[in-house]
Amino acid sequence: MKNVPISKSIPYNIDENYLELTRKVHLILHVGRLMMENSADTSRIVRTMQRTAAYAGIFGDQLHIHVTYTTLMVSVSVGNYHMTKLQKCYQHNVDMNVILEVSKMTWEAIERDYTIEQFEAELKKVESKKSKYATFIINLGAALACGGVGKMFGCDIMASLYTALAAFIGFFVRSQCLKIGINPYMAIVLSSFTATVIAYFTHFLPFTDTSWYTMLACAIFIVPGVPMVNALEDMLDCYITAGITRAMNTLLMVGSMTFGIIFAIKLFSVEDFTHLSTVNHQAYIVYVISAFIAAAGFSTMFNVPPRLLWVVGLGGVISVCVRTLSMDFLGVGLPIGTLLGAMVVSIIALRAVHWFHVPSHVLTIPSVIPLMPGILMYRLLFNIIDIDTLDVSNFLQAFQSGVNATLIILAIAVGVALPNIFAQKYIRIYDSKRLSRALSERKYRQYHFKEIKQLELFKE
């Protein structure tokens, strides 16, 4: 008996409606994956996926979305069709431009009547786009950002350049580790170790009297500002599972960074330099210039569009100046000053998103990274290293440094997240009205296009 091809021997019917629904669900998941893999907060991911579903004609109770840090699930019920699909998220980068482009494209798909094919093609274009900055520029931006933060901590110009050098080499090590597929947490260990070692050896170089400050800022580029803010915002916004997972990822990153720094300190027997003063009496213009450089430098790491670099730099200036002025003139402590600085920038960004047409996190997160604590974190590290020899007074000092450093970090996250949480209701109302209007206009265009076609056929 001859082998007959299955396509000829077994007739079967292809359910076109089912295939079309499958394609739409994959499109929704593709949008969600791009947002999650580039560090959008969960609320924005859900809103963008819902908007994509509305474009595809899936509304309200027909759609159910479940988001975790590593997996997206979409369940759709349309007529007699019920479908549930999962999508894994394989990487977690920080790319503000991808978040911006995907969000923008979901609106354009409705307003410009994209076909499914056009939507899929545009998504692929966004996914395949290279960073807006060359690798060297990103590396240089991270180095200058750390140098700017070091200047705010109190080092002189030459020490700032040494800080930038250490950060440049450390960032290069991390990028190369990720490029060859090394575990991301191990890459953080190696980069923080390298940056700290280079910073330590710059202590022996001439032309500076503030060389110890170099060690305070050389590894700031590793600080997980975006995961930290997203974790808190997700939990406050009732996305508990995603928030807790992001928080654990943040802790692992901070732990890896800490291990690399401690290993370098112990290996080279670095003396305790945490006697450095936390009171910095530099001129305000120094804070302004340093904060601008730091915020703009961090923006290149997050692939913020170049047209917004000056905006983010200005945000860094505002956050640092609000903190400094509130401490100097209102007499508040460093944690409260940090909270005020982060909140002011976040509130301004909620308004600025309508001017620059970008998600608020694109503007806020790079702007608040310069607020990170320096000397307090290192005091805690040295006390942890020497915990066996601590007396009661030193132990209390270590505890105080740890509490203050933790409060400052939380103040940054809370200051960025709270205004967004309170504004969520109004953002959803605004998006809902805009979506309803766009869908109505789309329906109107399609109806009149159909009428014109019928009229042309009638004339023929």
JSON list of N, CA, C and O in Angstrom, two decimals, residues 206-227:
[
{"chain": "A", "resi": 206, "resn": "PRO", "atom": "N", "xyz": [48.17, 61.01, 42.28]},
{"chain": "A", "resi": 206, "resn": "PRO", "atom": "CA", "xyz": [48.31, 62.39, 42.80]},
{"chain": "A", "resi": 206, "resn": "PRO", "atom": "C", "xyz": [47.18, 63.31, 42.37]},
{"chain": "A", "resi": 206, "resn": "PRO", "atom": "O", "xyz": [46.20, 62.87, 41.77]},
{"chain": "A", "resi": 207, "resn": "PHE", "atom": "N", "xyz": [47.30, 64.56, 42.74]},
{"chain": "A", "resi": 207, "resn": "PHE", "atom": "CA", "xyz": [46.45, 65.68, 42.32]},
{"chain": "A", "resi": 207, "resn": "PHE", "atom": "C", "xyz": [45.07, 65.71, 42.97]},
{"chain": "A", "resi": 207, "resn": "PHE", "atom": "O", "xyz": [44.17, 66.38, 42.49]},
{"chain": "A", "resi": 208, "resn": "THR", "atom": "N", "xyz": [44.88, 64.97, 44.05]},
{"chain": "A", "resi": 208, "resn": "THR", "atom": "CA", "xyz": [43.59, 65.02, 44.75]},
{"chain": "A", "resi": 208, "resn": "THR", "atom": "C", "xyz": [43.78, 64.79, 46.24]},
{"chain": "A", "resi": 208, "resn": "THR", "atom": "O", "xyz": [44.65, 64.03, 46.65]},
{"chain": "A", "resi": 209, "resn": "ASP", "atom": "N", "xyz": [42.94, 65.46, 47.01]},
{"chain": "A", "resi": 209, "resn": "ASP", "atom": "CA", "xyz": [42.94, 65.26, 48.46]},
{"chain": "A", "resi": 209, "resn": "ASP", "atom": "C", "xyz": [41.67, 64.56, 48.94]},
{"chain": "A", "resi": 209, "resn": "ASP", "atom": "O", "xyz": [41.45, 64.42, 50.14]},
{"chain": "A", "resi": 210, "resn": "THR", "atom": "N", "xyz": [40.83, 64.15, 48.01]},
{"chain": "A", "resi": 210, "resn": "THR", "atom": "CA", "xyz": [39.54, 63.53, 48.38]},
{"chain": "A", "resi": 210, "resn": "THR", "atom": "C", "xyz": [39.39, 62.17, 47.70]},
{"chain": "A", "resi": 210, "resn": "THR", "atom": "O", "xyz": [38.30, 61.81, 47.26]},
{"chain": "A", "resi": 211, "resn": "SER", "atom": "N", "xyz": [40.47, 61.42, 47.62]},
{"chain": "A", "resi": 211, "resn": "SER", "atom": "CA", "xyz": [40.46, 60.18, 46.85]},
{"chain": "A", "resi": 211, "resn": "SER", "atom": "C", "xyz": [39.54, 59.12, 47.43]},
{"chain": "A", "resi": 211, "resn": "SER", "atom": "O", "xyz": [39.01, 58.26, 46.71]},
{"chain": "A", "resi": 212, "resn": "TRP", "atom": "N", "xyz": [39.31, 59.14, 48.76]},
{"chain": "A", "resi": 212, "resn": "TRP", "atom": "CA", "xyz": [38.45, 58.11, 49.35]},
{"chain": "A", "resi": 212, "resn": "TRP", "atom": "C", "xyz": [37.01, 58.24, 48.87]},
{"chain": "A", "resi": 212, "resn": "TRP", "atom": "O", "xyz": [36.27, 57.26, 48.84]},
{"chain": "A", "resi": 213, "resn": "TYR", "atom": "N", "xyz": [36.61, 59.45, 48.49]},
{"chain": "A", "resi": 213, "resn": "TYR", "atom": "CA", "xyz": [35.24, 59.62, 48.00]},
{"chain": "A", "resi": 213, "resn": "TYR", "atom": "C", "xyz": [35.01, 58.85, 46.70]},
{"chain": "A", "resi": 213, "resn": "TYR", "atom": "O", "xyz": [33.86, 58.56, 46.34]},
{"chain": "A", "resi": 214, "resn": "THR", "atom": "N", "xyz": [36.09, 58.55, 46.01]},
{"chain": "A", "resi": 214, "resn": "THR", "atom": "CA", "xyz": [35.97, 57.79, 44.76]},
{"chain": "A", "resi": 214, "resn": "THR", "atom": "C", "xyz": [35.28, 56.45, 44.98]},
{"chain": "A", "resi": 214, "resn": "THR", "atom": "O", "xyz": [34.48, 56.00, 44.17]},
{"chain": "A", "resi": 215, "resn": "MET", "atom": "N", "xyz": [35.58, 55.81, 46.11]},
{"chain": "A", "resi": 215, "resn": "MET", "atom": "CA", "xyz": [35.01, 54.50, 46.39]},
{"chain": "A", "resi": 215, "resn": "MET", "atom": "C", "xyz": [33.52, 54.57, 46.69]},
{"chain": "A", "resi": 215, "resn": "MET", "atom": "O", "xyz": [32.81, 53.57, 46.58]},
{"chain": "A", "resi": 216, "resn": "LEU", "atom": "N", "xyz": [33.05, 55.75, 47.08]},
{"chain": "A", "resi": 216, "resn": "LEU", "atom": "CA", "xyz": [31.63, 55.88, 47.41]},
{"chain": "A", "resi": 216, "resn": "LEU", "atom": "C", "xyz": [30.73, 55.84, 46.19]},
{"chain": "A", "resi": 216, "resn": "LEU", "atom": "O", "xyz": [29.57, 55.42, 46.28]},
{"chain": "A", "resi": 217, "resn": "ALA", "atom": "N", "xyz": [31.23, 56.31, 45.05]},
{"chain": "A", "resi": 217, "resn": "ALA", "atom": "CA", "xyz": [30.37, 56.49, 43.88]},
{"chain": "A", "resi": 217, "resn": "ALA", "atom": "C", "xyz": [30.74, 55.62, 42.69]},
{"chain": "A", "resi": 217, "resn": "ALA", "atom": "O", "xyz": [30.02, 55.63, 41.69]},
{"chain": "A", "resi": 218, "resn": "CYS", "atom": "N", "xyz": [31.81, 54.85, 42.79]},
{"chain": "A", "resi": 218, "resn": "CYS", "atom": "CA", "xyz": [32.32, 54.14, 41.61]},
{"chain": "A", "resi": 218, "resn": "CYS", "atom": "C", "xyz": [31.36, 53.04, 41.12]},
{"chain": "A", "resi": 218, "resn": "CYS", "atom": "O", "xyz": [31.43, 52.65, 39.95]},
{"chain": "A", "resi": 219, "resn": "ALA", "atom": "N", "xyz": [30.49, 52.53, 41.99]},
{"chain": "A", "resi": 219, "resn": "ALA", "atom": "CA", "xyz": [29.60, 51.44, 41.59]},
{"chain": "A", "resi": 219, "resn": "ALA", "atom": "C", "xyz": [28.13, 51.84, 41.62]},
{"chain": "A", "resi": 219, "resn": "ALA", "atom": "O", "xyz": [27.24, 50.98, 41.56]},
{"chain": "A", "resi": 220, "resn": "ILE", "atom": "N", "xyz": [27.85, 53.15, 41.64]},
{"chain": "A", "resi": 220, "resn": "ILE", "atom": "CA", "xyz": [26.46, 53.63, 41.68]},
{"chain": "A", "resi": 220, "resn": "ILE", "atom": "C", "xyz": [25.69, 53.19, 40.44]},
{"chain": "A", "resi": 220, "resn": "ILE", "atom": "O", "xyz": [24.48, 53.03, 40.48]},
{"chain": "A", "resi": 221, "resn": "PHE", "atom": "N", "xyz": [26.38, 52.98, 39.32]},
{"chain": "A", "resi": 221, "resn": "PHE", "atom": "CA", "xyz": [25.70, 52.58, 38.09]},
{"chain": "A", "resi": 221, "resn": "PHE", "atom": "C", "xyz": [24.98, 51.24, 38.21]},
{"chain": "A", "resi": 221, "resn": "PHE", "atom": "O", "xyz": [24.11, 50.91, 37.40]},
{"chain": "A", "resi": 222, "resn": "ILE", "atom": "N", "xyz": [25.33, 50.45, 39.24]},
{"chain": "A", "resi": 222, "resn": "ILE", "atom": "CA", "xyz": [24.70, 49.14, 39.43]},
{"chain": "A", "resi": 222, "resn": "ILE", "atom": "C", "xyz": [23.39, 49.26, 40.22]},
{"chain": "A", "resi": 222, "resn": "ILE", "atom": "O", "xyz": [22.55, 48.37, 40.17]},
{"chain": "A", "resi": 223, "resn": "VAL", "atom": "N", "xyz": [23.21, 50.35, 40.95]},
{"chain": "A", "resi": 223, "resn": "VAL", "atom": "CA", "xyz": [22.04, 50.48, 41.82]},
{"chain": "A", "resi": 223, "resn": "VAL", "atom": "C", "xyz": [20.75, 50.22, 41.03]},
{"chain": "A", "resi": 223, "resn": "VAL", "atom": "O", "xyz": [20.50, 50.89, 40.02]},
{"chain": "A", "resi": 224, "resn": "PRO", "atom": "N", "xyz": [19.93, 49.24, 41.45]},
{"chain": "A", "resi": 224, "resn": "PRO", "atom": "CA", "xyz": [18.73, 48.87, 40.68]},
{"chain": "A", "resi": 224, "resn": "PRO", "atom": "C", "xyz": [17.56, 49.83, 40.93]},
{"chain": "A", "resi": 224, "resn": "PRO", "atom": "O", "xyz": [16.57, 49.46, 41.56]},
{"chain": "A", "resi": 225, "resn": "GLY", "atom": "N", "xyz": [17.69, 51.05, 40.44]},
{"chain": "A", "resi": 225, "resn": "GLY", "atom": "CA", "xyz": [16.65, 52.04, 40.69]},
{"chain": "A", "resi": 225, "resn": "GLY", "atom": "C", "xyz": [15.32, 51.69, 40.06]},
{"chain": "A", "resi": 225, "resn": "GLY", "atom": "O", "xyz": [14.27, 51.80, 40.69]},
{"chain": "A", "resi": 226, "resn": "VAL", "atom": "N", "xyz": [15.34, 51.22, 38.80]},
{"chain": "A", "resi": 226, "resn": "VAL", "atom": "CA", "xyz": [14.09, 50.89, 38.10]},
{"chain": "A", "resi": 226, "resn": "VAL", "atom": "C", "xyz": [13.39, 49.70, 38.75]},
{"chain": "A", "resi": 226, "resn": "VAL", "atom": "O", "xyz": [12.19, 49.78, 39.05]},
{"chain": "A", "resi": 227, "resn": "PRO", "atom": "N", "xyz": [14.08, 48.56, 38.99]},
{"chain": "A", "resi": 227, "resn": "PRO", "atom": "CA", "xyz": [13.39, 47.44, 39.66]},
{"chain": "A", "resi": 227, "resn": "PRO", "atom": "C", "xyz": [12.87, 47.81, 41.04]},
{"chain": "A", "resi": 227, "resn": "PRO", "atom": "O", "xyz": [11.80, 47.35, 41.45]}
]
